[in-house]
Short mmCIF file of C-alpha atoms in Angstrom, two decimals:
data_model
loop_
_atom_site.label_atom_id
_atom_site.label_comp_id
_atom_site.label_asym_id
_atom_site.label_seq_id
_atom_site.Cartn_x
_atom_site.Cartn_y
_atom_site.Cartn_z
CA MET A 1 121.96 75.00 117.79
CA PHE A 2 118.37 73.71 116.21
CA GLY A 3 120.86 72.24 113.06
CA ASP A 4 119.36 68.90 112.31
CA TYR A 5 118.76 69.91 108.53
CA GLN A 6 116.60 67.76 107.06
CA PRO A 7 115.22 69.07 103.39
CA ASN A 8 111.67 67.99 102.73
CA ARG A 9 111.38 66.10 106.04
CA PHE A 10 107.76 66.61 106.17
CA GLY A 11 106.86 66.58 102.23
CA PRO A 12 108.23 69.09 99.32
CA SER A 13 109.04 72.58 101.12
CA ARG A 14 111.58 75.05 100.85
CA SER A 15 115.13 75.60 102.70
CA PRO A 16 115.62 78.03 105.32
CA ILE A 17 117.43 81.31 104.15
CA ILE A 18 120.66 81.49 105.43
CA CYS A 19 122.33 85.12 105.49
CA LYS A 20 124.66 87.38 107.09
CA ASN A 21 123.58 91.01 107.42
CA GLY A 22 119.75 91.02 108.03
CA ALA A 23 116.53 89.09 107.62
CA VAL A 24 112.82 89.51 107.39
CA ALA A 25 110.05 86.93 107.38
CA THR A 26 106.30 87.39 107.32
CA SER A 27 103.24 86.36 105.44
CA GLN A 28 103.56 87.95 102.37
CA PRO A 29 106.29 88.38 100.06
CA LEU A 30 106.01 92.28 98.75
CA ALA A 31 106.10 93.16 102.45
CA ALA A 32 109.03 90.87 103.21
CA GLN A 33 110.93 92.52 100.47
CA ALA A 34 109.92 96.23 101.38
CA GLY A 35 111.25 95.28 105.08
CA LEU A 36 114.53 94.05 103.60
CA LYS A 37 115.10 97.14 101.47
CA ILE A 38 114.41 99.10 104.62
CA LEU A 39 117.45 97.15 105.96
CA GLN A 40 119.65 97.32 103.12
CA GLU A 41 118.97 101.13 102.96
CA GLY A 42 120.50 101.67 106.60
CA GLY A 43 117.43 101.14 108.65
CA ASN A 44 117.39 99.31 111.48
CA ALA A 45 115.10 96.32 112.71
CA VAL A 46 112.34 98.41 114.15
CA ASP A 47 112.32 100.74 111.26
CA SER A 48 112.15 97.42 108.80
CA ALA A 49 109.11 95.92 111.38
CA VAL A 50 107.13 98.93 110.70
CA ALA A 51 107.66 99.45 107.17
CA THR A 52 106.71 95.38 106.91
CA ALA A 53 103.53 95.97 108.68
CA ALA A 54 102.39 98.98 106.69
CA VAL A 55 102.86 97.10 103.42
CA LEU A 56 100.90 94.41 104.89
CA ASN A 57 98.05 96.78 105.81
CA VAL A 58 97.94 97.31 102.08
CA VAL A 59 98.89 93.88 100.45
CA GLU A 60 96.80 91.73 103.15
CA PRO A 61 94.09 94.14 103.94
CA MET A 62 91.60 91.59 105.45
CA SER A 63 94.43 90.70 108.04
CA THR A 64 95.78 93.69 109.48
CA GLY A 65 96.25 97.43 109.39
CA ILE A 66 95.93 100.60 111.26
CA GLY A 67 92.33 99.96 112.41
CA GLY A 68 93.41 97.38 114.35
CA ASP A 69 96.01 96.53 117.15
CA ALA A 70 99.84 95.46 117.38
CA PHE A 71 101.93 93.92 119.92
CA ALA A 72 105.77 93.69 119.81
CA LEU A 73 108.85 92.28 121.73
CA VAL A 74 111.95 94.28 120.80
CA TYR A 75 115.74 93.61 121.54
CA MET A 76 118.19 96.52 121.09
CA GLN A 77 121.86 95.95 121.24
CA THR A 78 122.19 99.76 122.89
CA GLU A 79 119.70 98.80 125.78
CA ASN A 80 121.02 94.90 126.12
CA LYS A 81 117.35 94.09 127.36
CA LEU A 82 114.25 92.69 125.94
CA VAL A 83 111.42 95.11 126.00
CA GLY A 84 107.61 94.50 125.35
CA LEU A 85 105.03 96.81 123.84
CA ASN A 86 101.03 96.20 124.22
CA ALA A 87 99.69 98.47 121.34
CA SER A 88 96.00 97.21 121.94
CA GLY A 89 93.09 99.60 122.04
CA ARG A 90 90.59 99.89 124.93
CA SER A 91 86.65 99.79 124.45
CA ALA A 92 84.95 103.32 124.45
CA TYR A 93 84.16 105.23 127.76
CA ALA A 94 80.59 104.89 126.47
CA ALA A 95 80.76 101.26 126.35
CA ASP A 96 77.20 100.03 128.11
CA PRO A 97 77.14 96.06 128.39
CA GLU A 98 73.69 96.41 130.59
CA LEU A 99 72.28 98.02 127.17
CA LEU A 100 73.17 95.27 125.00
CA ARG A 101 71.97 92.68 127.67
CA HIS A 102 68.54 94.72 127.97
CA GLN A 103 68.71 94.11 124.03
CA GLY A 104 68.63 90.35 124.71
CA LEU A 105 72.18 90.01 123.26
CA THR A 106 74.39 87.32 124.74
CA THR A 107 77.83 88.34 122.89
CA ILE A 108 78.77 91.28 121.47
CA PRO A 109 77.84 91.38 117.58
CA ALA A 110 81.20 90.99 115.68
CA TYR A 111 80.27 92.16 112.21
CA HIS A 112 78.69 95.49 110.82
CA ASP A 113 78.24 96.89 114.37
CA LEU A 114 80.50 99.74 115.78
CA ARG A 115 80.08 98.68 119.32
CA ALA A 116 82.43 95.87 118.43
CA CYS A 117 85.02 98.45 117.57
CA ASN A 118 87.69 99.56 120.03
CA VAL A 119 90.41 102.17 119.85
CA PRO A 120 92.66 101.22 116.86
CA GLY A 121 95.87 100.90 118.79
CA ALA A 122 98.36 99.85 116.17
CA PHE A 123 99.61 103.40 114.72
CA ASP A 124 100.19 104.55 117.95
CA GLY A 125 102.34 101.65 118.51
CA TRP A 126 104.26 102.07 115.20
CA THR A 127 104.55 105.56 116.62
CA GLN A 128 106.22 104.87 119.80
CA LEU A 129 108.54 102.38 118.14
CA ILE A 130 109.97 104.51 115.59
CA GLU A 131 110.28 107.57 118.32
CA ARG A 132 112.26 105.13 120.57
CA TYR A 133 114.16 102.92 118.74
CA GLY A 134 113.97 104.00 114.94
CA SER A 135 116.85 105.57 113.06
CA MET A 136 114.36 106.63 110.09
CA SER A 137 111.33 108.83 110.09
CA MET A 138 107.71 107.67 109.95
CA SER A 139 107.39 109.31 106.33
CA GLU A 140 110.69 107.30 105.01
CA VAL A 141 109.07 104.04 106.62
CA LEU A 142 105.64 104.39 105.67
CA GLN A 143 106.61 105.18 101.65
CA PRO A 144 106.88 101.70 100.46
CA ALA A 145 103.18 101.40 101.78
CA ILE A 146 101.88 104.52 100.21
CA ASP A 147 103.51 103.55 96.97
CA TYR A 148 101.68 99.85 96.84
CA ALA A 149 98.48 101.74 98.09
CA GLU A 150 98.55 104.47 95.43
CA ASN A 151 99.76 102.38 92.41
CA GLY A 152 98.53 98.83 92.87
CA PHE A 153 99.89 95.56 94.01
CA PRO A 154 99.37 92.03 92.42
CA VAL A 155 97.18 90.11 94.85
CA SER A 156 98.62 86.92 95.87
CA PRO A 157 97.22 83.64 96.05
CA GLN A 158 96.12 82.60 99.47
CA ILE A 159 95.20 86.55 100.13
CA GLY A 160 92.88 86.20 96.81
CA LYS A 161 91.05 83.39 98.15
CA SER A 162 90.56 84.81 101.67
CA TRP A 163 89.30 88.04 99.81
CA SER A 164 86.65 86.16 97.46
CA LYS A 165 85.12 84.74 100.74
CA SER A 166 84.27 88.11 102.11
CA VAL A 167 82.32 89.75 98.93
CA ARG A 168 79.08 89.49 100.50
CA MET A 169 80.11 90.69 103.90
CA LEU A 170 82.12 93.64 102.33
CA SER A 171 79.29 94.57 100.11
CA TYR A 172 76.83 95.69 103.16
CA CYS A 173 79.19 98.58 103.87
CA GLU A 174 79.26 101.44 101.26
CA ASN A 175 82.53 102.61 102.11
CA ALA A 176 84.02 99.18 102.38
CA ARG A 177 82.20 97.91 99.08
CA GLN A 178 83.80 101.00 97.26
CA THR A 179 87.12 100.49 98.75
CA TYR A 180 87.78 97.04 98.65
CA LEU A 181 85.65 95.76 95.70
CA ILE A 182 85.96 96.12 92.12
CA ASN A 183 82.25 96.46 90.72
CA GLY A 184 80.82 94.02 93.52
CA ARG A 185 83.60 91.39 93.20
CA SER A 186 86.90 90.70 94.75
CA PRO A 187 90.03 91.22 92.84
CA LYS A 188 91.38 88.19 91.08
CA ILE A 189 94.53 86.52 92.03
CA GLY A 190 97.30 88.35 90.17
CA GLU A 191 94.91 91.02 89.51
CA VAL A 192 96.69 94.53 90.15
CA PHE A 193 94.67 96.41 93.01
CA GLN A 194 94.71 99.70 94.20
CA ILE A 195 93.55 101.35 97.46
CA LYS A 196 93.69 105.14 96.93
CA PRO A 197 91.89 106.07 100.08
CA LEU A 198 94.13 104.12 102.12
CA ALA A 199 96.87 105.47 100.44
CA ARG A 200 95.89 109.30 101.31
CA THR A 201 95.48 108.33 104.80
CA LEU A 202 98.89 106.75 105.02
CA GLN A 203 100.63 110.14 103.39
CA LEU A 204 98.40 111.95 105.98
CA LEU A 205 100.04 110.21 108.68
CA ALA A 206 103.56 109.95 107.17
CA GLU A 207 103.55 114.11 107.42
CA GLY A 208 101.19 114.62 110.53
CA GLY A 209 102.45 111.59 112.64
CA ARG A 210 100.22 110.25 115.57
CA ARG A 211 98.08 113.44 115.84
CA ALA A 212 97.05 113.10 112.54
CA PHE A 213 95.42 109.72 113.62
CA TYR A 214 94.28 110.34 117.32
CA GLU A 215 93.61 113.69 117.42
CA GLY A 216 93.12 115.04 113.55
CA GLU A 217 91.28 114.16 110.77
CA ILE A 218 91.22 110.28 110.74
CA ALA A 219 90.04 110.30 114.65
CA GLN A 220 87.21 112.82 113.76
CA GLN A 221 86.10 110.77 110.62
CA ILE A 222 85.84 107.58 112.61
CA VAL A 223 83.81 109.53 115.39
CA GLN A 224 81.39 110.77 112.86
CA TYR A 225 80.78 107.55 111.29
CA SER A 226 80.31 105.91 114.55
CA ASN A 227 77.77 108.53 115.81
CA ARG A 228 75.79 108.15 112.63
CA ASN A 229 75.57 104.38 112.92
CA ASN A 230 75.12 103.82 116.89
CA GLY A 231 78.52 103.49 117.92
CA TRP A 232 80.17 104.33 120.96
CA LEU A 233 83.35 106.05 120.06
CA SER A 234 84.21 109.62 121.07
CA MET A 235 87.27 111.58 120.35
CA LYS A 236 88.08 111.39 123.79
CA ASP A 237 88.79 107.81 123.42
CA PHE A 238 91.13 108.52 120.92
CA GLN A 239 92.77 111.47 122.43
CA ASP A 240 93.42 109.58 125.67
CA HIS A 241 94.66 106.50 124.10
CA THR A 242 98.23 105.45 124.70
CA SER A 243 100.35 102.35 124.38
CA GLU A 244 101.96 100.83 127.08
CA TRP A 245 105.92 99.77 127.37
CA VAL A 246 105.58 96.71 129.66
CA GLU A 247 108.17 93.84 130.89
CA PRO A 248 107.66 90.35 129.07
CA ILE A 249 107.04 87.24 131.03
CA CYS A 250 108.92 84.03 130.30
CA THR A 251 109.76 80.56 131.41
CA ASN A 252 112.73 78.36 130.96
CA TYR A 253 112.33 75.35 128.42
CA GLY A 254 115.47 73.22 127.44
CA GLY A 255 117.81 75.68 128.79
CA TYR A 256 116.37 78.50 126.91
CA GLN A 257 114.24 81.38 127.90
CA VAL A 258 110.72 81.55 126.06
CA TYR A 259 109.19 85.09 126.56
CA GLU A 260 105.92 86.33 125.89
CA LEU A 261 103.99 89.71 126.67
CA PRO A 262 101.89 89.60 129.88
CA PRO A 263 98.19 89.86 130.11
CA ASN A 264 95.98 91.01 128.26
CA GLY A 265 97.52 88.44 125.85
CA GLN A 266 97.39 85.04 125.83
CA GLY A 267 101.01 84.25 125.75
CA ILE A 268 100.66 83.04 129.16
CA ALA A 269 98.80 79.89 128.07
CA ALA A 270 101.84 78.89 126.03
CA LEU A 271 104.16 79.54 128.92
CA ILE A 272 102.00 77.35 131.47
CA ALA A 273 101.81 74.56 128.71
CA LEU A 274 105.59 74.48 128.21
CA ASN A 275 105.87 74.31 132.25
CA ILE A 276 103.54 71.28 132.26
CA MET A 277 105.57 69.62 129.56
CA ARG A 278 108.95 70.19 131.66
CA GLN A 279 107.55 67.84 134.30
CA PHE A 280 107.70 64.97 131.81
CA GLU A 281 110.65 62.97 130.90
CA GLN A 282 110.86 63.10 127.03
CA ASP A 283 113.95 61.45 126.10
CA GLN A 284 114.00 59.30 123.39
CA VAL A 285 110.31 59.97 122.58
CA PRO A 286 109.93 60.29 118.66
CA PHE A 287 108.80 63.47 117.49
CA ASP A 288 105.58 61.72 116.09
CA SER A 289 104.82 59.63 119.37
CA PRO A 290 101.34 59.47 120.29
CA ASP A 291 102.17 59.96 123.89
CA ARG A 292 104.04 63.28 122.68
CA PHE A 293 101.27 64.84 121.01
CA HIS A 294 98.89 63.42 123.93
CA LEU A 295 101.18 65.03 126.25
CA MET A 296 101.18 68.35 124.35
CA ILE A 297 97.40 68.39 123.89
CA GLU A 298 96.62 67.84 127.24
CA ALA A 299 99.04 70.37 128.42
CA MET A 300 97.66 72.93 125.97
CA LYS A 301 94.16 72.24 127.45
CA LEU A 302 95.10 73.24 130.81
CA GLY A 303 96.74 76.58 129.64
CA LEU A 304 93.54 77.48 127.84
CA VAL A 305 91.38 76.74 130.80
CA ASP A 306 93.53 79.04 132.83
CA LEU A 307 93.63 81.69 129.94
CA HIS A 308 89.79 81.55 129.96
CA GLN A 309 89.65 81.85 133.73
CA HIS A 310 91.96 84.60 134.59
CA VAL A 311 93.06 86.68 131.64
CA THR A 312 91.73 90.39 130.80
CA ASP A 313 92.95 93.60 130.98
CA PRO A 314 95.14 93.65 134.25
CA THR A 315 94.07 96.98 135.44
CA PHE A 316 90.69 95.64 135.80
CA SER A 317 91.42 92.31 137.61
CA ASP A 318 94.24 91.06 139.40
CA ILE A 319 95.72 88.46 137.53
CA PRO A 320 97.96 85.44 139.26
CA VAL A 321 100.93 85.62 136.78
CA SER A 322 103.61 84.45 139.31
CA GLN A 323 101.50 81.76 140.49
CA LEU A 324 100.10 80.75 136.98
CA LEU A 325 103.82 80.24 135.91
CA SER A 326 105.35 79.00 139.01
CA LEU A 327 106.91 75.13 138.82
CA SER A 328 104.77 74.24 142.01
CA TYR A 329 101.73 74.81 139.82
CA ALA A 330 103.12 73.16 136.87
CA LYS A 331 103.55 69.95 139.06
CA GLU A 332 100.25 70.25 140.34
CA GLN A 333 98.57 70.43 136.99
CA ALA A 334 101.06 67.70 135.32
CA LYS A 335 99.15 65.51 138.02
CA ARG A 336 96.06 65.74 136.26
CA ILE A 337 97.46 64.31 132.95
CA ASN A 338 96.74 60.81 132.50
CA MET A 339 98.93 59.19 129.66
CA ARG A 340 96.26 56.46 128.74
CA TYR A 341 93.30 58.78 128.58
CA SER A 342 92.52 62.48 127.77
CA LEU A 343 91.11 64.88 130.33
CA PRO A 344 87.47 65.42 130.18
CA SER A 345 86.36 67.80 127.34
CA VAL A 346 86.89 71.39 128.12
CA ASP A 347 84.66 74.00 127.19
CA LEU A 348 86.21 77.14 125.86
CA THR A 349 83.62 78.38 123.76
CA GLN A 350 83.29 81.84 125.32
CA LEU A 351 86.95 82.58 124.12
CA THR A 352 86.01 83.96 120.89
CA VAL A 353 87.58 82.86 117.85
CA GLY A 354 89.45 85.21 115.24
CA TYR A 355 92.20 84.11 112.67
CA ASP A 356 93.00 87.16 110.85
CA THR A 357 96.61 88.38 111.68
CA VAL A 358 99.82 89.04 110.54
CA TYR A 359 103.35 88.27 112.46
CA LEU A 360 106.85 89.29 111.26
CA SER A 361 110.41 88.86 112.26
CA VAL A 362 113.17 90.99 111.90
CA VAL A 363 116.66 91.03 112.62
CA ASP A 364 119.10 93.60 111.24
CA GLY A 365 123.11 93.61 110.94
CA ASN A 366 123.85 94.61 114.29
CA ARG A 367 121.44 91.82 115.76
CA ASN A 368 118.82 94.30 117.11
CA VAL A 369 115.76 91.92 117.11
CA VAL A 370 111.97 92.63 116.47
CA SER A 371 108.96 90.29 117.13
CA PHE A 372 105.93 91.95 115.61
CA ILE A 373 102.04 91.20 115.42
CA ASN A 374 99.41 93.15 113.98
CA SER A 375 95.59 92.23 113.85
CA LEU A 376 91.78 93.22 113.01
CA PHE A 377 90.84 90.27 114.78
CA HIS A 378 88.22 88.71 112.47
CA GLN A 379 88.82 88.77 108.46
CA PHE A 380 88.41 92.20 107.45
CA GLY A 381 87.49 93.06 111.18
CA SER A 382 84.16 94.71 111.70
CA TYR A 383 83.63 95.03 107.67
CA LEU A 384 83.22 98.70 108.32
CA VAL A 385 85.11 101.33 106.67
CA ALA A 386 84.90 104.93 108.04
CA GLY A 387 84.46 107.82 105.31
CA ASN A 388 86.92 107.95 102.62
CA THR A 389 89.94 106.61 105.37
CA GLY A 390 90.21 103.29 103.81
CA ILE A 391 90.83 102.06 107.19
CA LEU A 392 89.22 98.81 108.07
CA LEU A 393 87.88 98.92 111.67
CA GLN A 394 88.72 95.90 114.03
CA ASN A 395 86.11 94.17 115.52
CA ARG A 396 88.28 93.21 118.72
CA GLY A 397 85.54 94.27 120.95
CA ALA A 398 83.53 91.10 120.15
CA GLY A 399 86.08 89.63 122.50
CA PHE A 400 84.51 90.71 125.65
CA SER A 401 82.18 88.81 127.63
CA LEU A 402 78.71 90.04 128.55
CA ASP A 403 78.46 87.74 131.54
CA CYS A 404 78.68 89.78 134.36
CA ASP A 405 80.46 87.11 136.32
CA HIS A 406 83.17 86.71 133.54
CA VAL A 407 86.62 88.18 134.30
CA ASN A 408 86.75 89.61 130.77
CA TYR A 409 83.11 91.34 130.96
CA LEU A 410 82.60 94.41 129.11
CA ALA A 411 83.36 97.73 130.66
CA PRO A 412 84.33 101.29 129.58
CA HIS A 413 88.02 102.00 128.58
CA LYS A 414 89.16 98.47 128.95
CA ARG A 415 91.27 96.01 127.03
CA THR A 416 89.70 92.71 126.39
CA LEU A 417 91.57 89.42 126.29
CA HIS A 418 93.83 89.43 122.96
CA THR A 419 94.98 86.61 121.00
CA ILE A 420 98.05 88.00 119.03
CA ILE A 421 101.03 87.21 120.55
CA PRO A 422 104.91 87.68 119.38
CA GLY A 423 107.18 85.26 120.92
CA MET A 424 111.30 85.56 121.57
CA MET A 425 113.57 82.91 122.50
CA MET A 426 116.67 83.87 124.45
CA LYS A 427 119.66 82.18 125.87
CA ASP A 428 122.12 83.76 128.65
CA GLY A 429 120.57 87.10 128.24
CA MET A 430 121.03 87.24 124.56
CA PRO A 431 118.19 86.93 121.75
CA VAL A 432 118.15 83.52 119.81
CA MET A 433 114.89 83.59 117.71
CA PRO A 434 112.06 86.12 117.43
CA PHE A 435 109.07 83.71 116.42
CA GLY A 436 105.41 83.98 115.97
CA VAL A 437 102.43 81.64 114.74
CA MET A 438 99.46 83.69 113.73
CA GLY A 439 95.80 82.09 114.06
CA GLY A 440 93.75 83.09 116.81
CA PRO A 441 93.63 80.33 119.38
CA MET A 442 96.34 78.43 117.11
CA GLN A 443 98.74 81.16 118.37
CA PRO A 444 99.77 79.71 121.74
CA GLN A 445 99.25 76.09 120.52
CA GLY A 446 101.73 76.91 117.50
CA HIS A 447 104.30 78.37 119.90
CA LEU A 448 104.20 75.09 122.03
CA GLN A 449 104.66 72.94 119.12
CA LEU A 450 107.36 74.87 117.65
CA ILE A 451 109.49 75.50 120.23
CA SER A 452 109.21 71.63 121.01
CA ASN A 453 109.99 70.99 117.56
CA LEU A 454 113.39 72.97 117.99
CA VAL A 455 114.51 72.58 121.43
CA ASP A 456 113.17 68.60 122.23
CA TYR A 457 114.39 67.38 118.47
CA ASN A 458 116.65 70.19 117.27
CA MET A 459 114.74 70.71 113.91
CA ASP A 460 116.10 73.43 111.90
CA ILE A 461 113.65 76.50 111.69
CA GLN A 462 111.89 75.58 108.40
CA SER A 463 111.34 71.78 109.27
CA ALA A 464 110.09 73.20 112.80
CA LEU A 465 107.51 75.31 110.76
CA ASP A 466 106.77 72.71 108.20
CA ALA A 467 105.85 69.69 110.97
CA PRO A 468 102.39 68.80 111.29
CA ARG A 469 100.08 70.56 113.84
CA PHE A 470 97.19 69.77 116.10
CA GLN A 471 94.83 72.53 117.59
CA VAL A 472 92.72 72.15 120.65
CA MET A 473 89.32 73.57 119.51
CA LEU A 474 87.12 75.58 121.74
CA ASP A 475 84.77 72.74 122.15
CA GLY A 476 87.54 70.53 123.33
CA LYS A 477 87.95 68.30 119.89
CA ILE A 478 91.08 68.09 118.76
CA ALA A 479 91.95 69.20 114.86
CA VAL A 480 94.83 67.69 113.13
CA GLU A 481 96.33 68.09 109.91
CA ASP A 482 95.95 65.59 107.37
CA SER A 483 99.89 64.93 107.23
CA PHE A 484 99.71 63.08 110.58
CA ARG A 485 100.48 59.24 110.48
CA LEU A 486 97.39 57.16 110.54
CA GLU A 487 99.05 54.87 113.37
CA VAL A 488 99.29 58.18 115.59
CA LEU A 489 95.69 59.24 114.63
CA LYS A 490 94.64 55.72 115.99
CA ALA A 491 96.44 55.92 119.22
CA LEU A 492 95.24 59.26 119.96
CA GLU A 493 91.64 58.26 119.41
CA SER A 494 91.95 55.21 121.49
CA LYS A 495 92.96 57.54 124.53
CA ASN A 496 89.52 59.21 124.06
CA HIS A 497 90.85 62.38 122.11
CA GLN A 498 87.82 63.37 119.51
CA LEU A 499 89.68 64.11 116.41
CA LEU A 500 88.70 66.35 113.37
CA LEU A 501 90.23 64.66 110.53
CA GLY A 502 91.29 66.52 107.42
CA SER A 503 89.17 69.54 108.65
CA ASP A 504 89.14 73.14 107.00
CA THR A 505 90.49 74.42 110.51
CA PHE A 506 93.38 76.99 109.57
CA PHE A 507 96.58 75.86 111.54
CA GLY A 508 98.21 79.02 111.75
CA GLY A 509 101.22 80.85 109.59
CA GLY A 510 104.43 80.90 111.60
CA GLN A 511 107.75 83.01 110.98
CA ALA A 512 111.07 82.79 112.80
CA ILE A 513 114.67 84.16 112.62
CA LEU A 514 117.75 82.15 114.41
CA VAL A 515 120.41 84.17 115.34
CA ASP A 516 123.29 81.97 115.12
CA PRO A 517 126.45 82.98 117.10
CA GLU A 518 128.67 80.60 116.15
CA ASN A 519 128.52 81.04 112.80
CA ASP A 520 127.43 84.85 112.94
CA THR A 521 124.58 84.18 110.66
CA LEU A 522 120.82 84.58 110.55
CA VAL A 523 118.81 81.31 109.58
CA ALA A 524 115.13 82.19 108.47
CA GLY A 525 112.02 80.25 107.86
CA SER A 526 108.28 81.10 106.80
CA ASP A 527 105.24 78.99 107.03
CA PRO A 528 104.25 77.02 103.87
CA ARG A 529 100.74 77.55 105.00
CA ARG A 530 100.85 81.09 104.00
CA ASP A 531 101.91 83.00 100.75
CA GLY A 532 105.03 84.64 102.45
CA CYS A 533 108.72 83.89 102.56
CA ALA A 534 111.78 84.56 104.45
CA VAL A 535 114.15 87.09 102.67
CA GLY A 536 117.77 87.96 103.57
CA TYR A 537 121.24 89.42 102.40
#
């Protein structure tokens, strides 16, 4: 199963981690090690996932945190079923799209504007995970993050580089400047950085749990800050917030069941594209065949168009999920693909872009499995920190549309279309692989390419993550990584694809752990495009 090991197939890389008792894969080594330590101390996969996410909040603060949202797919052996958790926050009850339109705005300002700040859903999600499935207390799983925030952590290379690009934007908010800059500069790579206000907040949550965040001091500070700065958030918004346990959606691909969370997430776009791919005979097609990439690009375009047209908060709109995932629909969509020419350029510009997210996979010794994702949306979210909480507030509300005819139109107490999506592969009712590829609109595209690499070409996990990627951009152009062969690029251009060669486009960061029942082992991989790693024991 996914065992065609060819080390360094796509250039110098690392080998997958093969272990037996537990594995963690994520985008920052200190976080991965913290999650592994929880497993070694007797915690289960859920305990480890929350601990890892909490450490990521500290060591990769531009990408994630308790000021953002989270989603998870969880398989616990005691329940013998896959469940999904939607921990995304809603807009404020006071949200007023007509006010914004009256002010001449066509989009919601993403930065330094509290009207882009939905209620943070992540910590409620962490709490529900621990209460339902955890074997440790919230205090225990938050302790590694508290230690790093209080005593400091060395800034890793890609995180330091990303941080340095945000100095000007962080400087506009006094609380953000004092918390996340050092005398007006970003921390250097390798420099030890402390986030003491965040350490204090995490300690409050360790002691007071959910109530401390949504009913107590933390919510009060955020609401007071919002009131002073023309925001919409109220205490009622926080008190009424709750995460939702949901039934995952899936499709079959190559004998495996690929699961995503249902809307308001964009995972459905990956499943639509996989269904379209199934309609084409791909036996004997080489991995780097121009026809293969052309087919994936076209299938992804169609999936993204459906995403743009249909997906929002399902409590506000009847989303035809069953129809979109039906094989009859896939067959009709497949007829639109011409293998000689690309589809007319698609315009997806109303889909807002935010690439800053963390994804993690965890499997424990009992083969409990967690696929987990947490995000602030854009880098450092809104660039706003409320009071002395140290919490960066997400700007997920910028994802709403101000077009009153659009399905994702802003409304009070509504969840917007969400980019962050955890994935899970299963076979015969058992988990095969938690996986994810963080990176805004790259996420469903990364899921598609990773699954195809594994199922269609039997690649090992690390090679499947290393493989060169494309990305359908929101203007319809196709960004490609430098590692594509020149012959492939020329062939794609001959099919009328507008390519962005050697661009600065971010092609995501993937993590995955294979549960190998034949050898009773775990095989874990981590994307070389990020600072992170897979660890196990």
